[in-house]
Amino acid sequence: MNKFRNVIILVTFFVTLALVSTYLGNGIQQKVIELPYSDLVKNVKQGRITNVVLSNSHDRIRGKIVDGRRFITVAPFGDRQFITTLLENNVDVHVESGESTFGVILHHILSWLPFLFIVAIAILFSRKMPGGKGSIGSGPLAFNRASSRMMQEKKVNITFDDVAGIDEAKAELEEIVEFLKKPEKFRRLGGKIPRGVLLVGAPGNGKTLLAKAIAGEAGVPFYSISGSEFIEVFAGVGASRVREMFNHSKKNAPCIVFIDEIDAVGRQRDSVLRGGNDEREQTLNQLLVEMDGFEPSSGVIVLAATNRPDILDHALLRPGRFDRKIMVQYPDMSGREKILRVHSKNVPLADDVDLLTVARGTPGFSGAELANLVNEAALIAAKNNKLAVSMQDLEMAKDKVLMGSERKSMIMTDEDKKFTAYHEAGHALIAILTPSSDPVHKVTIIPRGAALGMVMRLPEKDKVSVSKEELLGDIKVAMGGRAAEALVFGEDKVTTGASQDIKNATAIARNMVTKWGMSYKVGVRTFDFDSGYFDRMDNVSDKTSQIIDAEIKAIMDSCYTVVEEMLVKNRDKLDRIVELLVKYETLTGDEVRKICNGEDIVKNEKTRPPLNYTIGGLPESE
């Protein structure tokens, strides 16, 4: 339709331009001669002039001679006798204004030009503003319309089969799908489907995907809009958009209305600092009114997503509006495996790929991050001209997502490499010797991101809670790197590489004392020490702050002492790990365990260039 309209406009423009050009061309194509006034009078008396055109001021005379030529004459001012002469000799006399034809046309064009310019600017802005082309209420001056993007059933191809790892949320939403398909089943017993459903979860966990899956399963129209699109500079625009969106959705019921990031418009209202008349509050009030106005049989269900439910207005969460709150949590190990299978459905996988192992190695990953991991693995495989994605590609993709790309151009001296190797070997050895530690998955001294090396541990299962023994084990593993440096090179030669380790260990010890009640001297109490400055906290006495400081130091010192003793007793294993780590640069967890058991390992030589170039400074922190 828009293309047809543009064609009509162009054709009209060129036709008009052609007509104007023809008209002006006809007026100037014949040559006009200048005729003196005396000769004009003689020709009139001789009957050689057929017609004349006089201007209102009578100072210019135009006309036509019997032979077809045209002339122009400047007449003397005030010669009224000449008109009598013209009439006596039967000459056609016409009177017009003093402007030329071209001047008249130019005058009209210039008079219309400002109006045409304003219309063009209005059309341009109406296309650029929300509510323009491709949205509900498109057209000029449609800025107060809702810019919701509707996706018809044929466009929503996502179903619950495409959503994995959040089975509890899917189970709750299946009831919504059944109501949209068979509403009479619920109405027969007087049941009412929830008017609004709030999806709460961290970014990337599949809230928008779930909303689309409901529309795809039920086969109903899907409206999607962001909460920020309701807020504009003009007062009342947001409320108008809310009304327009709900009116349009009611006409197309049953349907799904999805409001993403609803906290942008639904945050708590402040009755103290403001009077409640600003644009945001007007929009929220209109949203509350529209949700209250829904008829139970309207078939319009509002889904909203947020990762900040704590700041939402209480009126928005009361029964009758957003009746249900569905938590979309991070997937567990089984859920991560299912998500990986969904995203690798169209990716050819090699026979050595074990998605369960990949799922174990990605604790805390969201669905979006897992999808990115599979995509990175496919890119790596394609870059190496492979026909299928192997386990090695997935491991490289995981390392890249977790730690960043390899810094292959970074060259270290043998001394720097030895420092890094002992540091990482200390972590790995303590992790293997500590029963409560998670199993070691990989040890590497290849620089990635800000780290010169790292030890990756993978939990055998998802943890719901963590015991005191496991927390102390994590502190010991964190202290292994610094203790190994001090044991081998001396206290005066330790590096800054353990800064992040010390920070993490101190945070665990502080939380054990102040949050988790794991200190006998402090007792089963909790303190709000997020800032870390105990002497500045008003709710804690100086004596209690000193006890807390002493308990944190005692935990750290005792763990460090145990780590030192373990390294001294197993110095031969530490040296053997370092020897092979320097040689191969990367060791798997199984290989490190074999080394600790006195077994020999054989693997391919490293492919990185020799580290023989000196870099400035000490090894970087992990």
Coordinates of C-alpha atoms in Angstrom, one line a residue:
M1 CA 0.0 0.0 0.0
N2 CA 2.8 2.4 0.9
K3 CA 4.7 1.6 -2.4
F4 CA 1.5 2.3 -4.4
R5 CA 1.0 5.6 -2.6
N6 CA 4.6 6.7 -3.3
V7 CA 4.2 5.9 -7.0
I8 CA 1.0 8.0 -7.2
I9 CA 2.8 10.9 -5.6
L10 CA 5.8 10.7 -8.0
V11 CA 3.5 10.5 -11.1
T12 CA 1.5 13.5 -9.9
F13 CA 4.6 15.5 -9.3
F14 CA 6.1 14.8 -12.8
V15 CA 2.8 15.5 -14.6
T16 CA 2.4 18.8 -12.8
L17 CA 6.0 19.7 -13.6
A18 CA 5.4 18.9 -17.3
L19 CA 2.2 21.0 -17.5
V20 CA 3.9 24.0 -15.9
S21 CA 6.9 23.6 -18.2
T22 CA 4.6 23.4 -21.3
Y23 CA 2.6 26.5 -20.2
L24 CA 5.7 28.6 -19.5
G25 CA 7.4 27.3 -22.7
N26 CA 4.4 28.4 -24.9
G27 CA 4.6 31.8 -23.4
I28 CA 8.2 32.4 -24.2
Q29 CA 8.9 30.4 -27.3
Q30 CA 7.7 33.2 -29.7
K31 CA 9.9 36.2 -30.0
V32 CA 8.6 39.5 -28.5
I33 CA 9.7 42.7 -30.3
E34 CA 9.9 46.1 -28.6
L35 CA 7.7 48.6 -30.4
P36 CA 8.1 52.4 -29.9
Y37 CA 4.9 54.1 -28.7
S38 CA 4.7 56.3 -31.8
D39 CA 5.0 53.3 -34.1
L40 CA 2.3 51.6 -32.1
V41 CA -0.1 54.5 -32.6
K42 CA 0.6 54.5 -36.4
N43 CA 0.0 50.7 -36.6
V44 CA -3.3 51.0 -34.7
K45 CA -4.5 53.7 -37.0
Q46 CA -3.5 51.6 -40.0
G47 CA -5.4 48.6 -38.7
R48 CA -2.4 46.4 -38.2
I49 CA -2.9 45.7 -34.5
T50 CA -5.4 42.9 -33.7
N51 CA -5.4 43.1 -29.8
V52 CA -3.6 44.7 -26.9
V53 CA -3.3 43.9 -23.2
L54 CA -3.1 46.9 -20.9
S55 CA -1.8 46.8 -17.3
N56 CA -3.7 48.5 -14.5
S57 CA -1.0 51.3 -14.5
H58 CA -1.2 51.7 -18.3
D59 CA 2.6 52.0 -18.5
R60 CA 3.1 48.7 -20.3
I61 CA 1.3 47.5 -23.4
R62 CA 1.5 44.1 -24.9
G63 CA -0.2 42.9 -28.0
K64 CA -0.3 41.1 -31.3
I65 CA 0.3 42.3 -34.9
V66 CA -1.7 41.0 -37.8
D67 CA 1.4 39.0 -39.0
G68 CA 1.4 37.0 -35.8
R69 CA 4.3 38.8 -34.1
R70 CA 4.0 39.9 -30.5
F71 CA 5.2 43.2 -29.2
I72 CA 5.7 45.2 -26.0
T73 CA 5.6 48.9 -25.6
V74 CA 6.1 51.3 -22.7
A75 CA 3.4 53.9 -22.8
P76 CA 3.6 57.5 -21.5
F77 CA 1.9 57.9 -18.1
G78 CA -1.7 59.2 -18.2
D79 CA -2.4 59.0 -22.0
R80 CA -6.1 58.3 -21.8
Q81 CA -6.7 59.3 -25.5
F82 CA -4.8 56.1 -26.6
I83 CA -7.7 53.9 -25.3
T84 CA -10.2 55.9 -27.4
T85 CA -7.9 55.4 -30.5
L86 CA -7.9 51.7 -29.8
L87 CA -11.6 51.4 -29.6
E88 CA -12.2 53.6 -32.7
N89 CA -10.0 51.2 -34.7
N90 CA -11.7 48.0 -33.5
V91 CA -8.8 46.7 -31.5
D92 CA -9.6 44.1 -28.8
V93 CA -8.5 45.6 -25.5
H94 CA -7.8 43.6 -22.4
V95 CA -6.8 44.9 -18.9
E96 CA -4.8 42.8 -16.4
S97 CA -2.6 43.4 -13.4
G98 CA 1.0 44.4 -13.9
E99 CA 2.5 41.0 -13.0
S100 CA 3.6 38.6 -15.7
T101 CA 2.3 35.1 -16.1
F102 CA 5.6 33.7 -14.8
G103 CA 5.5 36.1 -11.9
V104 CA 1.9 35.0 -11.0
I105 CA 2.9 31.3 -11.0
L106 CA 6.0 32.1 -9.0
H107 CA 4.0 34.0 -6.5
H108 CA 1.6 31.1 -6.0
I109 CA 4.4 28.7 -5.6
L110 CA 6.2 30.8 -3.1
S111 CA 3.0 31.3 -1.1
W112 CA 2.4 27.6 -0.9
L113 CA 6.0 26.7 -0.2
P114 CA 5.9 27.2 3.6
F115 CA 2.8 25.2 4.0
L116 CA 4.3 22.3 1.9
F117 CA 7.5 22.5 4.0
I118 CA 5.5 22.2 7.3
V119 CA 3.5 19.2 5.9
A120 CA 6.8 17.5 4.8
I121 CA 8.3 18.0 8.3
A122 CA 5.2 16.7 10.0
I123 CA 5.2 13.5 7.9
L124 CA 8.9 13.0 8.5
F125 CA 8.5 13.3 12.3
S126 CA 5.3 11.1 12.3
R127 CA 7.4 8.3 10.7
K128 CA 10.2 8.7 13.2
M129 CA 8.1 8.9 16.4
P130 CA 6.7 5.9 18.2
G131 CA 3.5 4.8 16.6
G132 CA 4.9 5.4 13.2
K133 CA 5.2 3.0 10.3
G134 CA 4.7 -0.6 11.2
S135 CA 2.8 -0.2 14.5
I136 CA -0.6 0.2 15.8
G137 CA -2.0 3.7 15.1
S138 CA 0.6 4.5 12.4
G139 CA 0.4 7.8 10.5
P140 CA 0.9 11.5 11.1
L141 CA 0.4 12.7 14.7
A142 CA 0.1 9.1 16.0
F143 CA 2.7 9.7 18.8
N144 CA 0.1 8.9 21.4
R145 CA -0.6 5.5 20.1
A146 CA 0.9 2.3 21.6
S147 CA 3.9 1.0 19.6
S148 CA 3.2 -2.6 20.4
R149 CA 4.6 -5.1 17.9
M150 CA 2.0 -7.8 17.1
M151 CA 3.1 -11.2 16.0
Q152 CA 0.4 -13.3 14.4
E153 CA 0.2 -17.1 15.0
K154 CA 2.1 -17.9 11.8
K155 CA 5.0 -15.8 13.1
V156 CA 5.2 -17.3 16.6
N157 CA 6.8 -20.6 15.9
I158 CA 8.2 -21.0 19.4
T159 CA 6.6 -23.7 21.6
F160 CA 7.3 -25.3 24.9
D161 CA 9.6 -27.8 23.1
D162 CA 12.0 -24.9 22.5
V163 CA 12.1 -24.1 26.2
A164 CA 14.2 -26.3 28.5
G165 CA 15.7 -26.2 32.0
I166 CA 12.7 -24.4 33.7
D167 CA 10.2 -27.2 34.0
E168 CA 8.4 -25.7 37.0
A169 CA 7.7 -22.5 35.3
K170 CA 6.5 -24.3 32.2
A171 CA 4.1 -26.4 34.3
E172 CA 2.5 -23.3 35.8
L173 CA 2.1 -21.7 32.4
E174 CA 0.6 -24.7 30.7
E175 CA -2.6 -23.9 32.6
I176 CA -2.7 -20.5 30.8
V177 CA -2.4 -22.3 27.5
E178 CA -5.2 -24.6 28.3
F179 CA -7.5 -21.7 29.3
L180 CA -6.8 -20.0 26.0
K181 CA -7.6 -23.2 24.1
K182 CA -10.5 -24.4 26.2
P183 CA -11.9 -21.5 28.3
E184 CA -15.3 -23.2 28.8
K185 CA -13.5 -26.0 30.8
F186 CA -12.7 -23.5 33.6
R187 CA -15.8 -21.3 33.3
R188 CA -18.1 -24.3 33.7
L189 CA -17.0 -24.6 37.4
G190 CA -16.8 -20.8 38.0
G191 CA -13.0 -20.7 37.7
K192 CA -11.3 -17.5 36.6
I193 CA -7.9 -17.5 34.9
P194 CA -5.4 -15.1 36.3
R195 CA -5.5 -11.7 34.6
G196 CA -1.8 -11.1 34.9
V197 CA 1.3 -13.3 35.4
L198 CA 4.6 -11.8 36.5
L199 CA 7.8 -13.6 35.4
V200 CA 10.6 -12.9 37.7
G201 CA 14.2 -14.0 37.1
A202 CA 17.7 -12.9 36.2
P203 CA 18.4 -11.7 32.6
G204 CA 18.9 -14.5 30.0
N205 CA 16.8 -17.2 31.8
G206 CA 14.1 -17.3 29.2
K207 CA 11.2 -15.0 30.4
T208 CA 10.5 -13.6 26.9
L209 CA 10.9 -17.0 25.4
L210 CA 8.3 -18.4 27.8
A211 CA 5.9 -15.7 26.9
K212 CA 6.3 -16.4 23.2
A213 CA 6.0 -20.1 23.8
I214 CA 2.5 -19.6 25.5
A215 CA 1.3 -17.7 22.4
G216 CA 2.8 -20.3 20.1
E217 CA 1.2 -23.2 22.0
A218 CA -2.2 -21.6 22.2
G219 CA -2.1 -20.2 18.7
V220 CA -3.2 -16.7 19.7
P221 CA -1.8 -13.2 18.7
F222 CA 1.2 -12.0 20.7
Y223 CA 1.7 -8.4 21.6
S224 CA 5.1 -7.4 22.9
I225 CA 6.0 -4.0 24.3
S226 CA 8.7 -2.7 26.6
G227 CA 7.9 -0.8 29.7
S228 CA 10.1 2.1 28.7
E229 CA 8.0 2.7 25.5
F230 CA 5.2 4.0 27.6
I231 CA 7.2 6.8 29.1
E232 CA 7.5 10.0 27.0
V233 CA 8.2 13.7 27.5
F234 CA 4.6 14.8 27.0
A235 CA 2.3 14.3 30.0
G236 CA -0.5 11.9 29.3
V237 CA 1.1 10.1 26.3
G238 CA 2.0 7.0 28.3
A239 CA -1.5 6.7 29.7
S240 CA -2.9 7.1 26.2
R241 CA -0.6 4.4 24.9
V242 CA -1.8 2.0 27.6
R243 CA -5.4 2.6 26.7
E244 CA -4.7 2.2 23.0
M245 CA -2.8 -1.1 23.6
F246 CA -5.5 -2.7 25.7
N247 CA -8.3 -1.5 23.4
H248 CA -6.6 -3.1 20.5
S249 CA -5.9 -6.3 22.4
K250 CA -9.5 -6.7 23.4
K251 CA -10.6 -6.5 19.8
N252 CA -8.2 -9.4 19.0
A253 CA -9.0 -11.5 22.1
P254 CA -8.0 -14.1 23.0
C255 CA -4.4 -12.9 22.9
I256 CA -1.2 -12.5 25.0
V257 CA 0.0 -9.0 26.0
F258 CA 3.7 -9.2 27.1
I259 CA 5.2 -6.2 28.9
D260 CA 9.0 -6.5 29.1
E261 CA 10.9 -4.7 31.9
I262 CA 7.7 -3.6 33.6
D263 CA 9.8 -2.0 36.4
A264 CA 10.4 0.9 34.0
V265 CA 6.8 2.0 34.4
G266 CA 5.6 0.0 37.5
R267 CA 8.0 1.1 40.2
Q268 CA 6.7 2.2 43.5
R269 CA 5.0 5.6 43.6
D270 CA 6.4 8.2 46.0
S271 CA 3.6 10.2 47.7
V272 CA 6.0 12.3 49.8
L273 CA 8.3 13.9 47.3
R274 CA 5.8 14.2 44.4
G275 CA 2.1 14.7 44.2
G276 CA 1.4 11.8 41.9
N277 CA 0.8 13.8 38.7
D278 CA 4.0 13.1 36.8
E279 CA 4.0 11.1 33.6
R280 CA 5.3 7.8 35.1
E281 CA 2.6 7.7 37.8
Q282 CA -0.2 8.6 35.3
T283 CA 0.9 5.7 33.1
L284 CA 1.0 3.3 36.1
N285 CA -2.4 4.5 37.2
Q286 CA -3.8 3.9 33.8
L287 CA -2.3 0.4 33.7
L288 CA -3.9 -0.4 37.0
V289 CA -7.3 0.8 35.8
E290 CA -7.1 -1.2 32.6
M291 CA -6.2 -4.4 34.4
D292 CA -9.1 -3.9 36.8
G293 CA -11.4 -3.3 33.8
F294 CA -10.7 -6.6 32.2
E295 CA -13.8 -8.7 32.0
P296 CA -13.2 -12.3 33.1
S297 CA -14.3 -13.6 29.7
S298 CA -12.2 -11.2 27.7
G299 CA -9.5 -13.7 27.0
V300 CA -6.7 -11.2 27.3
I301 CA -3.9 -12.3 29.5
V302 CA -1.1 -9.9 30.5
L303 CA 2.4 -11.3 31.0
A304 CA 5.1 -9.1 32.4
A305 CA 8.8 -9.7 33.0
T306 CA 11.2 -8.1 35.5
N307 CA 14.4 -8.9 37.3
R308 CA 13.7 -6.3 40.0
P309 CA 10.4 -7.3 41.7
D310 CA 11.3 -5.6 44.9
I311 CA 10.8 -2.1 43.4
L312 CA 7.4 -2.8 41.9
D313 CA 4.3 -0.9 43.2
H314 CA 2.3 -3.0 45.7
A315 CA -1.0 -2.1 43.8
L316 CA 0.4 -3.8 40.8
L317 CA 1.0 -7.1 42.6
R318 CA -2.3 -7.4 44.4
P319 CA -4.8 -10.1 43.5
G320 CA -6.9 -9.2 40.5
R321 CA -4.0 -7.7 38.6
F322 CA -0.8 -9.8 38.6
D323 CA -2.2 -12.7 40.4
R324 CA 0.7 -15.0 39.9
K325 CA 4.4 -14.6 40.4
I326 CA 6.5 -17.3 38.6
M327 CA 10.2 -17.5 39.4
V328 CA 12.4 -18.3 36.4
Q329 CA 15.5 -19.5 38.1
Y330 CA 19.0 -20.4 36.8
P331 CA 18.8 -24.0 35.4
D332 CA 20.4 -26.9 37.4
M333 CA 22.8 -29.4 35.9
S334 CA 20.0 -31.4 34.3
G335 CA 18.3 -28.3 33.0
R336 CA 21.6 -27.1 31.5
E337 CA 22.0 -30.3 29.7
K338 CA 18.5 -30.0 28.2
I339 CA 19.2 -26.4 27.2
L340 CA 22.4 -27.5 25.5
R341 CA 20.5 -30.2 23.6
V342 CA 17.9 -27.7 22.4
H343 CA 20.5 -25.2 21.2
S344 CA 22.7 -27.9 19.6
K345 CA 19.7 -29.4 17.7
N346 CA 20.8 -27.9 14.4
V347 CA 24.6 -28.1 15.2
P348 CA 26.4 -31.3 14.0
L349 CA 28.2 -32.8 17.1
A350 CA 31.1 -35.2 17.0
D351 CA 31.0 -38.6 18.7
D352 CA 33.2 -37.5 21.6
V353 CA 30.8 -34.7 22.7
D354 CA 29.4 -35.2 26.2
L355 CA 26.8 -32.5 27.0
L356 CA 26.5 -33.6 30.6
T357 CA 30.2 -32.8 31.2
V358 CA 29.7 -29.4 29.6
A359 CA 26.6 -28.9 31.8
R360 CA 28.7 -29.8 34.9
G361 CA 31.3 -27.2 33.8
T362 CA 28.9 -24.4 33.5
P363 CA 27.3 -23.8 36.9
G364 CA 25.4 -20.5 37.1
F365 CA 25.1 -20.2 33.4
S366 CA 21.7 -18.9 32.1
G367 CA 20.0 -20.2 29.0
A368 CA 21.2 -17.3 26.9
E369 CA 24.8 -17.9 28.0
L370 CA 24.5 -21.6 27.1
A371 CA 23.2 -20.7 23.7
N372 CA 26.2 -18.4 23.3
L373 CA 28.6 -21.2 24.3
V374 CA 27.2 -23.5 21.6
N375 CA 27.4 -20.7 19.1
E376 CA 31.0 -20.0 20.0
A377 CA 31.9 -23.7 19.7
A378 CA 30.4 -23.8 16.2
L379 CA 32.4 -20.7 15.2
I380 CA 35.6 -22.2 16.5
A381 CA 34.9 -25.5 14.6
A382 CA 34.1 -23.6 11.4
K383 CA 37.2 -21.5 11.7
N384 CA 39.3 -24.8 11.8
N385 CA 37.4 -26.2 8.8
K386 CA 35.8 -29.0 10.8
L387 CA 32.7 -30.9 9.7
A388 CA 31.3 -31.3 13.3
V389 CA 31.7 -29.6 16.7
S390 CA 34.0 -31.6 19.0
M391 CA 34.4 -31.7 22.7
Q392 CA 37.6 -29.8 22.3
D393 CA 35.7 -27.0 20.6
L394 CA 33.1 -26.9 23.4
E395 CA 35.9 -26.7 26.0
M396 CA 37.6 -23.9 24.1
A397 CA 34.3 -22.0 23.9
K398 CA 33.7 -22.5 27.6
D399 CA 37.1 -21.2 28.5
K400 CA 36.6 -18.2 26.2
V401 CA 33.3 -17.4 27.7
L402 CA 34.5 -17.8 31.3
M403 CA 38.0 -16.4 31.1
G404 CA 38.3 -14.6 27.8
S405 CA 40.3 -15.3 24.7
E406 CA 43.9 -16.7 24.9
R407 CA 46.6 -14.0 24.8
K408 CA 48.7 -15.9 22.4
S409 CA 50.9 -12.9 21.6
M410 CA 52.0 -12.6 25.3
I411 CA 55.4 -14.1 25.8
M412 CA 56.9 -14.8 29.3
T413 CA 60.3 -15.6 30.6
D414 CA 61.1 -19.0 32.1
E415 CA 61.1 -17.3 35.6
D416 CA 57.7 -15.8 35.1
K417 CA 56.4 -19.0 33.8
K418 CA 57.8 -20.9 36.8
F419 CA 56.2 -18.5 39.2
T420 CA 52.8 -19.0 37.5
A421 CA 53.2 -22.7 37.3
Y422 CA 53.9 -23.1 41.1
H423 CA 51.1 -20.8 41.9
E424 CA 48.5 -22.8 39.9
A425 CA 50.0 -26.1 41.0
G426 CA 49.6 -25.0 44.6
H427 CA 45.9 -24.5 44.0
A428 CA 45.5 -27.8 42.2
L429 CA 47.4 -29.9 44.8
I430 CA 45.5 -28.5 47.7
A431 CA 42.2 -29.0 45.9
I432 CA 43.1 -32.7 45.3
L433 CA 44.3 -33.2 48.9
T434 CA 41.2 -31.6 50.4
P435 CA 38.2 -34.0 50.5
S436 CA 35.6 -31.2 50.7
S437 CA 36.8 -29.5 47.6
D438 CA 35.2 -29.8 44.2
P439 CA 37.1 -32.0 41.8
V440 CA 39.8 -30.4 39.6
H441 CA 38.8 -30.2 36.0
K442 CA 41.7 -28.4 34.4
V443 CA 44.9 -26.6 35.3
T444 CA 46.5 -24.2 32.8
I445 CA 49.2 -21.5 32.6
I446 CA 48.0 -20.1 29.3
P447 CA 47.2 -16.4 29.8
R448 CA 43.5 -15.6 29.4
G449 CA 41.9 -12.2 30.1
A450 CA 43.5 -10.7 33.2
A451 CA 44.8 -14.0 34.5
L452 CA 48.2 -15.7 33.7
G453 CA 46.7 -19.1 34.5
M454 CA 43.9 -20.7 36.5
V455 CA 42.6 -23.9 38.1
M456 CA 39.0 -24.9 37.1
R457 CA 37.0 -27.0 39.5
L458 CA 33.7 -28.6 38.6
P459 CA 31.1 -29.5 41.2
E460 CA 29.7 -33.1 40.9
K461 CA 26.2 -31.8 41.5
D462 CA 24.3 -28.6 42.0
K463 CA 24.6 -27.2 45.5
V464 CA 21.5 -26.0 47.3
S465 CA 23.5 -25.1 50.4
V466 CA 27.2 -25.1 51.4
S467 CA 28.6 -26.7 54.6
K468 CA 31.2 -25.2 56.9
E469 CA 33.6 -27.9 55.9
E470 CA 33.2 -27.0 52.2
L471 CA 33.7 -23.3 52.9
L472 CA 36.9 -24.0 54.8
G473 CA 38.0 -26.1 51.9
D474 CA 37.4 -23.3 49.5
I475 CA 39.6 -21.0 51.7
K476 CA 42.4 -23.5 51.7
V477 CA 42.3 -23.9 47.9
A478 CA 42.4 -20.1 47.5
M479 CA 45.5 -20.0 49.8
G480 CA 47.3 -22.7 48.0
G481 CA 48.8 -20.4 45.4
R482 CA 50.3 -17.9 47.8
A483 CA 51.6 -20.7 50.1
A484 CA 53.3 -22.5 47.2
E485 CA 55.1 -19.2 46.1
A486 CA 56.3 -18.6 49.7
L487 CA 57.4 -22.2 50.1
V488 CA 59.5 -22.4 46.9
F489 CA 60.8 -18.8 46.5
G490 CA 60.6 -17.4 50.0
E491 CA 58.4 -14.9 51.7
D492 CA 60.3 -11.9 50.2
K493 CA 59.6 -13.1 46.6
V494 CA 55.9 -13.7 46.7
T495 CA 54.0 -11.8 44.0
T496 CA 50.7 -10.0 43.6
G497 CA 49.2 -12.9 41.8
A498 CA 47.3 -14.0 44.9
S499 CA 45.4 -10.7 45.3
Q500 CA 42.1 -12.0 44.0
D501 CA 42.5 -15.3 45.9
I502 CA 43.0 -13.4 49.2
K503 CA 40.0 -11.2 48.5
N504 CA 37.7 -14.2 47.8
A505 CA 39.0 -16.1 50.9
T506 CA 38.5 -13.1 53.1
A507 CA 34.9 -12.6 51.8
I508 CA 34.1 -16.3 52.7
A509 CA 35.6 -15.9 56.2
R510 CA 33.7 -12.6 56.8
N511 CA 30.4 -14.1 55.8
M512 CA 31.0 -17.2 58.0
V513 CA 31.4 -14.9 61.0
T514 CA 28.9 -12.1 60.3
K515 CA 26.1 -13.8 58.2
W516 CA 26.1 -17.6 58.6
G517 CA 26.8 -17.9 62.4
M518 CA 29.8 -20.2 62.0
S519 CA 31.9 -18.6 64.8
Y520 CA 31.7 -19.8 68.4
K521 CA 33.0 -16.5 69.8
V522 CA 30.6 -14.3 67.9
G523 CA 27.7 -16.8 68.2
V524 CA 24.7 -17.5 66.0
R525 CA 24.2 -13.8 65.0
T526 CA 24.2 -11.8 61.8
F527 CA 25.6 -8.4 61.1
D528 CA 25.2 -6.1 58.1
F529 CA 28.8 -5.7 57.1
D530 CA 28.5 -5.3 53.3
S531 CA 30.7 -2.2 53.3
G532 CA 33.4 -4.0 55.1
Y533 CA 34.2 -1.1 57.5
F534 CA 33.4 -2.5 60.9
D535 CA 34.3 0.6 62.8
R536 CA 31.8 2.7 60.8
M537 CA 28.8 0.5 61.6
D538 CA 26.5 2.2 64.1
N539 CA 24.7 -1.1 65.1
V540 CA 27.9 -2.8 66.3
S541 CA 30.0 -1.9 69.3
D542 CA 33.8 -1.5 69.2
K543 CA 34.3 -4.7 71.2
T544 CA 32.1 -6.8 68.9
S545 CA 34.0 -5.3 65.9
Q546 CA 37.3 -6.4 67.4
I547 CA 36.0 -9.9 68.1
I548 CA 34.8 -10.2 64.5
D549 CA 38.2 -9.0 63.2
A550 CA 39.9 -11.5 65.4
E551 CA 37.7 -14.4 64.2
I552 CA 38.2 -13.6 60.6
K553 CA 41.9 -13.5 61.1
A554 CA 41.9 -16.8 63.0
I555 CA 40.0 -18.6 60.2
M556 CA 42.4 -17.3 57.6
D557 CA 45.5 -18.0 59.6
S558 CA 44.5 -21.6 60.6
C559 CA 43.6 -22.4 56.9
Y560 CA 46.9 -21.0 55.7
T561 CA 48.9 -23.0 58.3
V562 CA 47.1 -26.2 57.2
V563 CA 47.9 -25.4 53.6
E564 CA 51.6 -24.9 54.4
E565 CA 51.9 -28.2 56.2
M566 CA 50.2 -30.0 53.3
L567 CA 52.5 -28.5 50.7
V568 CA 55.6 -29.3 52.7
K569 CA 54.6 -33.0 53.1
N570 CA 53.8 -33.2 49.3
R571 CA 56.6 -31.1 47.9
D572 CA 57.6 -33.9 45.5
K573 CA 54.1 -33.9 44.0
L574 CA 54.1 -30.2 43.7
D575 CA 57.4 -30.2 41.8
R576 CA 56.2 -32.9 39.5
I577 CA 53.0 -31.0 38.6
V578 CA 55.0 -27.9 37.9
E579 CA 57.5 -29.9 35.7
L580 CA 54.7 -31.2 33.5
L581 CA 52.7 -28.0 33.6
V582 CA 55.7 -26.1 32.3
K583 CA 56.1 -28.7 29.6
Y584 CA 52.5 -29.0 28.4
E585 CA 51.0 -25.7 29.7
T586 CA 47.6 -27.4 30.3
L587 CA 46.8 -30.5 32.4
T588 CA 43.4 -32.1 32.9
G589 CA 42.1 -33.1 36.4
D590 CA 42.6 -36.8 35.7
E591 CA 46.2 -36.1 34.7
V592 CA 46.9 -34.2 37.9
R593 CA 45.4 -37.0 40.0
K594 CA 47.6 -39.5 38.2
I595 CA 50.6 -37.4 39.0
C596 CA 49.7 -37.3 42.7
N597 CA 49.3 -41.1 42.6
G598 CA 52.8 -41.4 41.2
E599 CA 51.7 -42.4 37.7
D600 CA 53.4 -41.2 34.5
I601 CA 51.4 -39.3 31.9
V602 CA 52.1 -38.9 28.1
K603 CA 50.4 -36.4 25.9
N604 CA 51.1 -34.4 22.8
E605 CA 53.6 -31.6 23.0
K606 CA 52.3 -28.0 23.4
T607 CA 51.6 -26.1 20.3
R608 CA 52.1 -22.6 21.6
P609 CA 55.4 -20.8 20.8
P610 CA 58.2 -21.0 23.4
L611 CA 57.9 -18.4 26.2
N612 CA 61.3 -16.8 25.9
Y613 CA 60.5 -13.0 25.8
T614 CA 60.7 -10.9 29.0
I615 CA 57.6 -9.0 30.0
G616 CA 57.7 -6.2 32.5
G617 CA 56.6 -6.7 36.1
L618 CA 55.5 -9.7 38.1
P619 CA 52.8 -12.2 37.1
E620 CA 49.3 -10.7 37.0
S621 CA 46.6 -11.6 39.5
E622 CA 44.1 -14.2 38.7

